[in-house]
Short mmCIF file of N, CA and C in Angstrom, two decimals:
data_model
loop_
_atom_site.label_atom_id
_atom_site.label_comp_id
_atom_site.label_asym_id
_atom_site.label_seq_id
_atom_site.Cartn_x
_atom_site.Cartn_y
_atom_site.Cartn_z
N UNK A 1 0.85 -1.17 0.00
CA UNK A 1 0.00 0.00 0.00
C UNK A 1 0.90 1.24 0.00
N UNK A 2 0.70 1.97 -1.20
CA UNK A 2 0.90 3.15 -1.10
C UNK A 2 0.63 4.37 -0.94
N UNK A 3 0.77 5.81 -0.25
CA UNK A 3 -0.52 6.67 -0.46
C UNK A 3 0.92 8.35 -0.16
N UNK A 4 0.28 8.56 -1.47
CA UNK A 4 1.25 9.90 -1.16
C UNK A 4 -0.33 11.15 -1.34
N UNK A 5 0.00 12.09 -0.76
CA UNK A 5 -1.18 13.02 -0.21
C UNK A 5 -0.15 14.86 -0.78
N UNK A 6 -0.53 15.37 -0.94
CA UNK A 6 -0.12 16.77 -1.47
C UNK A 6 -0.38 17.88 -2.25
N UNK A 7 0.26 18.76 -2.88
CA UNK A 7 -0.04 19.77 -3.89
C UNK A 7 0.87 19.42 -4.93
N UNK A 8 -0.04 18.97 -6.22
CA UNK A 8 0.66 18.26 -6.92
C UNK A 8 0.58 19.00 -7.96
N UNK A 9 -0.02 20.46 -8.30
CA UNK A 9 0.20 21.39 -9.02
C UNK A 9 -0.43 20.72 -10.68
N UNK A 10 -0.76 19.83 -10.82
CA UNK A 10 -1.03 19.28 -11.84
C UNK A 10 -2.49 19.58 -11.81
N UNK A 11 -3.28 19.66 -12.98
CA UNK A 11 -4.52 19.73 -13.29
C UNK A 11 -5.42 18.76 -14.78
N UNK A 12 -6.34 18.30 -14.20
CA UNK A 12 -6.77 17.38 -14.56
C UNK A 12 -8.55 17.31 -15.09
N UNK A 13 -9.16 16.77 -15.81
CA UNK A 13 -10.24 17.25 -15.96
C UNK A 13 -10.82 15.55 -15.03
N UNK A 14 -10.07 14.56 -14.60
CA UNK A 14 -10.54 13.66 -13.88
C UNK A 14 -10.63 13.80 -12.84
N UNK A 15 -10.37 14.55 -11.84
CA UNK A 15 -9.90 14.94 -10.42
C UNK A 15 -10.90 15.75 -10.16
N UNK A 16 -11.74 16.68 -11.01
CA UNK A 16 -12.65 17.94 -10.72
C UNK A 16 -12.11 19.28 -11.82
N UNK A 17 -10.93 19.63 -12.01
CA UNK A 17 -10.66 21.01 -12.77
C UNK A 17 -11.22 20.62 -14.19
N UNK A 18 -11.75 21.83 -15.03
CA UNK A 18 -12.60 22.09 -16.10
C UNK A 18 -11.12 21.96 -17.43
N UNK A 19 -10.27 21.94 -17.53
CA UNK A 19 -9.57 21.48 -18.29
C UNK A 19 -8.43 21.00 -17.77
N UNK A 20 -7.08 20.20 -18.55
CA UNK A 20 -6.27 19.31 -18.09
C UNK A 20 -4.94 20.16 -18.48
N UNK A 21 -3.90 20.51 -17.98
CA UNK A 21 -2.54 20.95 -18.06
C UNK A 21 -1.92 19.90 -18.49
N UNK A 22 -0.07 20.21 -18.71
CA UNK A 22 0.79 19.35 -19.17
C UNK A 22 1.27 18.54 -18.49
N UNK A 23 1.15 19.23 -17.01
CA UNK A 23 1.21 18.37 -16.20
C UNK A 23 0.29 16.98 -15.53
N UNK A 24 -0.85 17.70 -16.24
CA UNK A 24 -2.01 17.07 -15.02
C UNK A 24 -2.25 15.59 -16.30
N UNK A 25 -2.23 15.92 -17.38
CA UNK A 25 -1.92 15.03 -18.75
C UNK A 25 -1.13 13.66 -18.03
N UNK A 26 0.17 14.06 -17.82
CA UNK A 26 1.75 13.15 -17.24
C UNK A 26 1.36 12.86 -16.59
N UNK A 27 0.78 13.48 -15.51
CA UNK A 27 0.06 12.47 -14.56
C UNK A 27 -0.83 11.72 -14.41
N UNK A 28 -1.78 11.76 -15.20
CA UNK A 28 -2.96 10.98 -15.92
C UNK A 28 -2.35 9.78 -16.09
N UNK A 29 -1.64 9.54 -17.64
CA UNK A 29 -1.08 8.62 -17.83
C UNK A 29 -0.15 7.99 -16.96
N UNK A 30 0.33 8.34 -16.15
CA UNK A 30 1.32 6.89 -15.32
C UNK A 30 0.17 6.83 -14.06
N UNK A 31 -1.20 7.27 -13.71
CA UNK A 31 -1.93 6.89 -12.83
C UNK A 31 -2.60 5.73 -13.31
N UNK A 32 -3.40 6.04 -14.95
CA UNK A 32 -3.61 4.96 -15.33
C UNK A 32 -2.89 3.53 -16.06
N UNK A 33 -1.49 3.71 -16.55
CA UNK A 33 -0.80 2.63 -16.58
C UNK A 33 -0.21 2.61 -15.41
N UNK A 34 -0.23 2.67 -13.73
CA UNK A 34 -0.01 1.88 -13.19
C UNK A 34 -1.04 1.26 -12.13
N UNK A 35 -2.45 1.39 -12.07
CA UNK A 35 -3.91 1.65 -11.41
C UNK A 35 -3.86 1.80 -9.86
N UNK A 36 -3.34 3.11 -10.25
CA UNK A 36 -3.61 4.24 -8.87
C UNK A 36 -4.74 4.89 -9.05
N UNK A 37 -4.99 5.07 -7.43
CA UNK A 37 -6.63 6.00 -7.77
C UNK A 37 -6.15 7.15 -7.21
N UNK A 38 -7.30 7.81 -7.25
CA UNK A 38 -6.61 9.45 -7.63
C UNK A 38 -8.24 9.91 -6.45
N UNK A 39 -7.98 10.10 -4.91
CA UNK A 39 -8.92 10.62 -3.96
C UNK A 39 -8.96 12.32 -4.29
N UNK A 40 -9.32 13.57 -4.44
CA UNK A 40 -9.46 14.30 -4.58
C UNK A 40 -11.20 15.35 -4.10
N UNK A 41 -10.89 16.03 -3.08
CA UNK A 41 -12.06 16.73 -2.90
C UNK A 41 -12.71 17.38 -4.02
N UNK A 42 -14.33 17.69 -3.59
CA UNK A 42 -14.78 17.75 -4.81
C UNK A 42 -15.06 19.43 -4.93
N UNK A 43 -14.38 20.42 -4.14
CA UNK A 43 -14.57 21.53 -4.33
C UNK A 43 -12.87 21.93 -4.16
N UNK A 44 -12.43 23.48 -4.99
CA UNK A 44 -11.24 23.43 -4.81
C UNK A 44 -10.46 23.72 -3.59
N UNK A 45 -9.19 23.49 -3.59
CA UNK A 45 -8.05 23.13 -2.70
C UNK A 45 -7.38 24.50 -2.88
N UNK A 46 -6.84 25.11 -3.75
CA UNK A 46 -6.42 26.19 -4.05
C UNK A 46 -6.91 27.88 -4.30
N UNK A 47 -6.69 28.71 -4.00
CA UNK A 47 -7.07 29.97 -4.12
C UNK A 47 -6.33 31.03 -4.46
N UNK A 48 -6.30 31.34 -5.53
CA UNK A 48 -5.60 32.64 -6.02
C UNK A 48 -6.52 33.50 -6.41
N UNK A 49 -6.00 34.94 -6.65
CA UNK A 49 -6.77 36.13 -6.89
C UNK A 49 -7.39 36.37 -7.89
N UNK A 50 -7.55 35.64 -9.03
CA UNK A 50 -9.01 35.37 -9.70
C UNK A 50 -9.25 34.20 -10.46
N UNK A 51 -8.71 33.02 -9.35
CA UNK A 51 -8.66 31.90 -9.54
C UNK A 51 -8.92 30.22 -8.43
N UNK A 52 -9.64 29.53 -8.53
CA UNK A 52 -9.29 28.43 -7.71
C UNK A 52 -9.18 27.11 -8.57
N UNK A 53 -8.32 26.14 -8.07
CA UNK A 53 -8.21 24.80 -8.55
C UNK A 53 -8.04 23.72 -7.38
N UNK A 54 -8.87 22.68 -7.93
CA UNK A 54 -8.02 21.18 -7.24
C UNK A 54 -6.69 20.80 -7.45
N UNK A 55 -5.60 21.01 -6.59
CA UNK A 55 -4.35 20.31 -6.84
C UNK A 55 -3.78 19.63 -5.62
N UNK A 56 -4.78 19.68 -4.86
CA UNK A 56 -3.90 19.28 -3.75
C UNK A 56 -5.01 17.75 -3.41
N UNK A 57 -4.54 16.69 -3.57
CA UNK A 57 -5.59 15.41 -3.52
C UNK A 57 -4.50 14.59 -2.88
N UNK A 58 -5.08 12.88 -3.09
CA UNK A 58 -4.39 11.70 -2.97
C UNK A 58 -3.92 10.79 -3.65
N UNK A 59 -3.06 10.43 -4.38
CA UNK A 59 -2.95 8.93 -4.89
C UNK A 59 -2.50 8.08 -3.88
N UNK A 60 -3.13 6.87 -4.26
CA UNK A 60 -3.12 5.80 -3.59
C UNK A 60 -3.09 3.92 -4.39
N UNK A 61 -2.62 3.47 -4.01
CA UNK A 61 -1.79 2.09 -4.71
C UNK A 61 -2.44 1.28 -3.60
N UNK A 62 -2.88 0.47 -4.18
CA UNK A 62 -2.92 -1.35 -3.53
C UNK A 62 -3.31 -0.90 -1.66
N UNK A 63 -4.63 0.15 -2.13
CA UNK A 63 -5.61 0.29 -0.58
C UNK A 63 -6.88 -0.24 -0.44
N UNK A 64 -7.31 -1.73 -0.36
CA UNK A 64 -8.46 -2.45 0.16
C UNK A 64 -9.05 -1.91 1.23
N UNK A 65 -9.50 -0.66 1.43
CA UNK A 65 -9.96 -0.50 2.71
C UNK A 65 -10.64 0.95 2.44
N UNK A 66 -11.63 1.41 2.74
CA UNK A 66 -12.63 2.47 2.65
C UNK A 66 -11.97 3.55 2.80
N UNK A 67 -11.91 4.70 1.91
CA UNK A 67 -11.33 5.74 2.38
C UNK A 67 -12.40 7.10 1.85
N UNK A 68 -11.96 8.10 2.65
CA UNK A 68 -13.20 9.61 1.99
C UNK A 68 -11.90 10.74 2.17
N UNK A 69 -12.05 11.63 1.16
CA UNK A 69 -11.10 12.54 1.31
C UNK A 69 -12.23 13.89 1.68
N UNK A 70 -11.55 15.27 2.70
CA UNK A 70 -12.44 16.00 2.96
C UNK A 70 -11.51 17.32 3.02
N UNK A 71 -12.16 18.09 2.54
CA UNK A 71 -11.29 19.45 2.46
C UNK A 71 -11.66 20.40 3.90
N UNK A 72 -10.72 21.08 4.46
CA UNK A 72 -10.95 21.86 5.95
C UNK A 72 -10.35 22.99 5.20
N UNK A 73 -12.09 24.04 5.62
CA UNK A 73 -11.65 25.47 5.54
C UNK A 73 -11.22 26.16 6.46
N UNK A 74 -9.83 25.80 6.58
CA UNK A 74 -9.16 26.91 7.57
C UNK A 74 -8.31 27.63 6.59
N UNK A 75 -8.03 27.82 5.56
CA UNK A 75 -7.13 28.71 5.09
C UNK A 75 -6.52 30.21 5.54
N UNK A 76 -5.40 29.04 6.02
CA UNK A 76 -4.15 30.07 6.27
C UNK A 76 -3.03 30.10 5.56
N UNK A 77 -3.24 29.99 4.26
CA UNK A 77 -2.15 30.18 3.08
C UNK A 77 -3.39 29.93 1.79
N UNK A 78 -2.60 30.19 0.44
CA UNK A 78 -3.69 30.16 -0.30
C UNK A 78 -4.25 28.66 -0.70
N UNK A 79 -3.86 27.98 0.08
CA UNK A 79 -4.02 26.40 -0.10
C UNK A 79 -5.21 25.65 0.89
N UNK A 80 -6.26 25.47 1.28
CA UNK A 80 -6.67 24.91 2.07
C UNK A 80 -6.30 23.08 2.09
N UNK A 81 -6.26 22.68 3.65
CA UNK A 81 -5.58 21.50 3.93
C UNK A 81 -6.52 19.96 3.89
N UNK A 82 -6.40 19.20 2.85
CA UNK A 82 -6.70 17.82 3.10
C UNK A 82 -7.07 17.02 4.01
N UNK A 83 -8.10 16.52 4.09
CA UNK A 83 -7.41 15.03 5.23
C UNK A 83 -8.58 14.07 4.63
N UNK A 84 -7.76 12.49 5.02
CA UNK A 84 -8.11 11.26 4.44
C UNK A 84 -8.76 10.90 6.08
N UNK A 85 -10.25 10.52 5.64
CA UNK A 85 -10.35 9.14 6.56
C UNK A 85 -10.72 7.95 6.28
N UNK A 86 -9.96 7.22 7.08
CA UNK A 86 -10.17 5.56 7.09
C UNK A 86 -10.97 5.02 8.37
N UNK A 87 -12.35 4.84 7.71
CA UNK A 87 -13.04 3.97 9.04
C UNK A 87 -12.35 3.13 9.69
N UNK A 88 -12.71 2.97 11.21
CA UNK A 88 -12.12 2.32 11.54
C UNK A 88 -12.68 0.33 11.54
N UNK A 89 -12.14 -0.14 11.48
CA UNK A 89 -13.14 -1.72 11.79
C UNK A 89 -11.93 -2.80 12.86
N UNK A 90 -13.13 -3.53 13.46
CA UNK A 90 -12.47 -4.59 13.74
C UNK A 90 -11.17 -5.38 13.66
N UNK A 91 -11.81 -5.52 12.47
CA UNK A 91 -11.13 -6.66 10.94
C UNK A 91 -9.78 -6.28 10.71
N UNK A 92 -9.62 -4.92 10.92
CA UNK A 92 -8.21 -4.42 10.14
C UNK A 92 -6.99 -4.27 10.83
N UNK A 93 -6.11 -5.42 10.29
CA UNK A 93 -4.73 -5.17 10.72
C UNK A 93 -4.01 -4.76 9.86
N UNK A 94 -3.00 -3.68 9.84
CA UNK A 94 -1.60 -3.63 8.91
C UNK A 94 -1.17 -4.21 8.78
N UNK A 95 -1.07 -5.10 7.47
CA UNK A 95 0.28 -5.80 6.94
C UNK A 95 1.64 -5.34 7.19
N UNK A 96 3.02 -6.42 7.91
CA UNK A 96 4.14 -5.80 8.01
C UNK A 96 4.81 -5.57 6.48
N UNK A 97 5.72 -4.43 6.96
CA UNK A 97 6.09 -4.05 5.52
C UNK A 97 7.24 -4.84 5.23
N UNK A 98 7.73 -5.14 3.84
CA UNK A 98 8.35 -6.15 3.14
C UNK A 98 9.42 -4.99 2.64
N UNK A 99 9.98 -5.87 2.46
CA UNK A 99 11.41 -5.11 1.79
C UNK A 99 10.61 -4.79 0.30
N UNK A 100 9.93 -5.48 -0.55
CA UNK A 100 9.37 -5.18 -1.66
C UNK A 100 8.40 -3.49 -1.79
N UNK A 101 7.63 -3.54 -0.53
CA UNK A 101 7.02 -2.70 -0.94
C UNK A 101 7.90 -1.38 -0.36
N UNK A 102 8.88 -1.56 1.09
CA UNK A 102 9.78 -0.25 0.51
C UNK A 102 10.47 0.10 -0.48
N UNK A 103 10.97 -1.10 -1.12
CA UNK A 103 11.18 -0.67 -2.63
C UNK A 103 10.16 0.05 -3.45
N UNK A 104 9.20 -0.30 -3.58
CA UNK A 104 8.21 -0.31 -4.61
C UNK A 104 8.11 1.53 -4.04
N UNK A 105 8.34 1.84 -2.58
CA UNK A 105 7.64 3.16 -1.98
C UNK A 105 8.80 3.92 -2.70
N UNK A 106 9.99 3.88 -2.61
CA UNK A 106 11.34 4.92 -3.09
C UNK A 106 11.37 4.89 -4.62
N UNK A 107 10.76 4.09 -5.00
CA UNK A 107 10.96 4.24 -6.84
C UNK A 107 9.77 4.85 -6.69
N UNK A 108 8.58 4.94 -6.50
CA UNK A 108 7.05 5.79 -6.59
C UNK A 108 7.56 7.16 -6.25
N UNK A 109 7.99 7.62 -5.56
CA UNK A 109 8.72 8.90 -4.88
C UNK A 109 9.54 9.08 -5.84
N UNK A 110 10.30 8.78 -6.25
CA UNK A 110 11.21 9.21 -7.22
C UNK A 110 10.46 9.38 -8.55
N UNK A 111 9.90 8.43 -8.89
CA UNK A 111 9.49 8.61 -9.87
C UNK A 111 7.71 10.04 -10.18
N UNK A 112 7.50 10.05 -9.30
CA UNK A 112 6.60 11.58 -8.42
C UNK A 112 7.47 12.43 -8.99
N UNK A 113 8.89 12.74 -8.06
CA UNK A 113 9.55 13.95 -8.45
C UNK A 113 10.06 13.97 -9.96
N UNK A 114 10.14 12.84 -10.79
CA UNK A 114 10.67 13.32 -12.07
C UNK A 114 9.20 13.62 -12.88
N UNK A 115 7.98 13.00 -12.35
CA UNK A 115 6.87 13.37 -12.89
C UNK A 115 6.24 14.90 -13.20
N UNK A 116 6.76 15.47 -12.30
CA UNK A 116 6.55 16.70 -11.61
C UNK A 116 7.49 17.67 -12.17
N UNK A 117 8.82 17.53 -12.50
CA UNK A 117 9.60 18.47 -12.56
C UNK A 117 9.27 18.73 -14.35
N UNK A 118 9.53 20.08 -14.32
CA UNK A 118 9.36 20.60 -15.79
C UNK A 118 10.52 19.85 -17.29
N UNK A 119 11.50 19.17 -16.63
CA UNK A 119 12.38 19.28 -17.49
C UNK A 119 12.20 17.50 -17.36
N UNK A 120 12.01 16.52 -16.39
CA UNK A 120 12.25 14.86 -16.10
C UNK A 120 11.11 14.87 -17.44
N UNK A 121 11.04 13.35 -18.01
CA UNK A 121 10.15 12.46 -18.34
C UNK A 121 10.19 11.05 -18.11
N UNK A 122 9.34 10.64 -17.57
CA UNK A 122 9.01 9.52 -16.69
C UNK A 122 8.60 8.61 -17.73
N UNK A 123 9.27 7.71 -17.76
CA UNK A 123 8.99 6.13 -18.49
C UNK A 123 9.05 5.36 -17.56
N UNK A 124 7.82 4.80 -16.92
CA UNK A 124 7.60 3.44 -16.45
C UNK A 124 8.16 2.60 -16.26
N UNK A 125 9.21 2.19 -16.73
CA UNK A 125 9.84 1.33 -17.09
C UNK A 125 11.15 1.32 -16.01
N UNK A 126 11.51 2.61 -16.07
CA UNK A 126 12.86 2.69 -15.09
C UNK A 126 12.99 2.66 -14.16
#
């Protein structure tokens, strides 16, 4: 299980924003060739002076378990702040983590920041 949470500056017409950037494109595609879901509130996250967008959401990898994302208006920067909840149940224990999936966590991270940067392009593959 993976779950990275942030301002991912990317824009998307799947997430909620009314058209898709170059970024929000790049990120599209390696969400859906690798089937990450993409949690995102459904009103925006961002606020500028004659502007708001969704950029600040969740992806999440290999999570069997109920989740709701909810936006809190406290804005004290032009960003208002996220949060994920996970019901709680019984039933649910954490799996210990494997050397595989910290692998799997430092190449996802890495491969985030070359997703992200204006100049990386991200092939899957590497």
């Amino acid at each position: 299980m993976t779950i990275l949470v942030g301002d991912f500056n990317a824009k998307h017409t799947s997430w909620g924003f009314p058209y898709s950037d170059t970024r929000g494109n790049r990120l599209y595609r390696y969400i859906v060739s690798n089937s990450i879901d993409v949690f995102a509130p459904s009103t925006p996250t961002r606020f500028g002076t004659a502007s708001a967008s969704i950029i600040d959401y969740a992806l999440i990898k290999n999570l069997n378990w109920p989740c709701t994302i909810d936006l809190i208006s406290e804005l004290s920067s032009d960003h208002n702040p996220v949060k994920l909840h996970f019901p709680r149940t019984a039933k649910f224990e954490l799996p210990t983590p494997t050397k595989y999936y910290l692998e799997y966590f430092y190449k996802l991270s890495s491969d985030h920041r070359k997703l992200l940067s204006t100049e990386g392009h991200l092939n899957p593959g590497d």
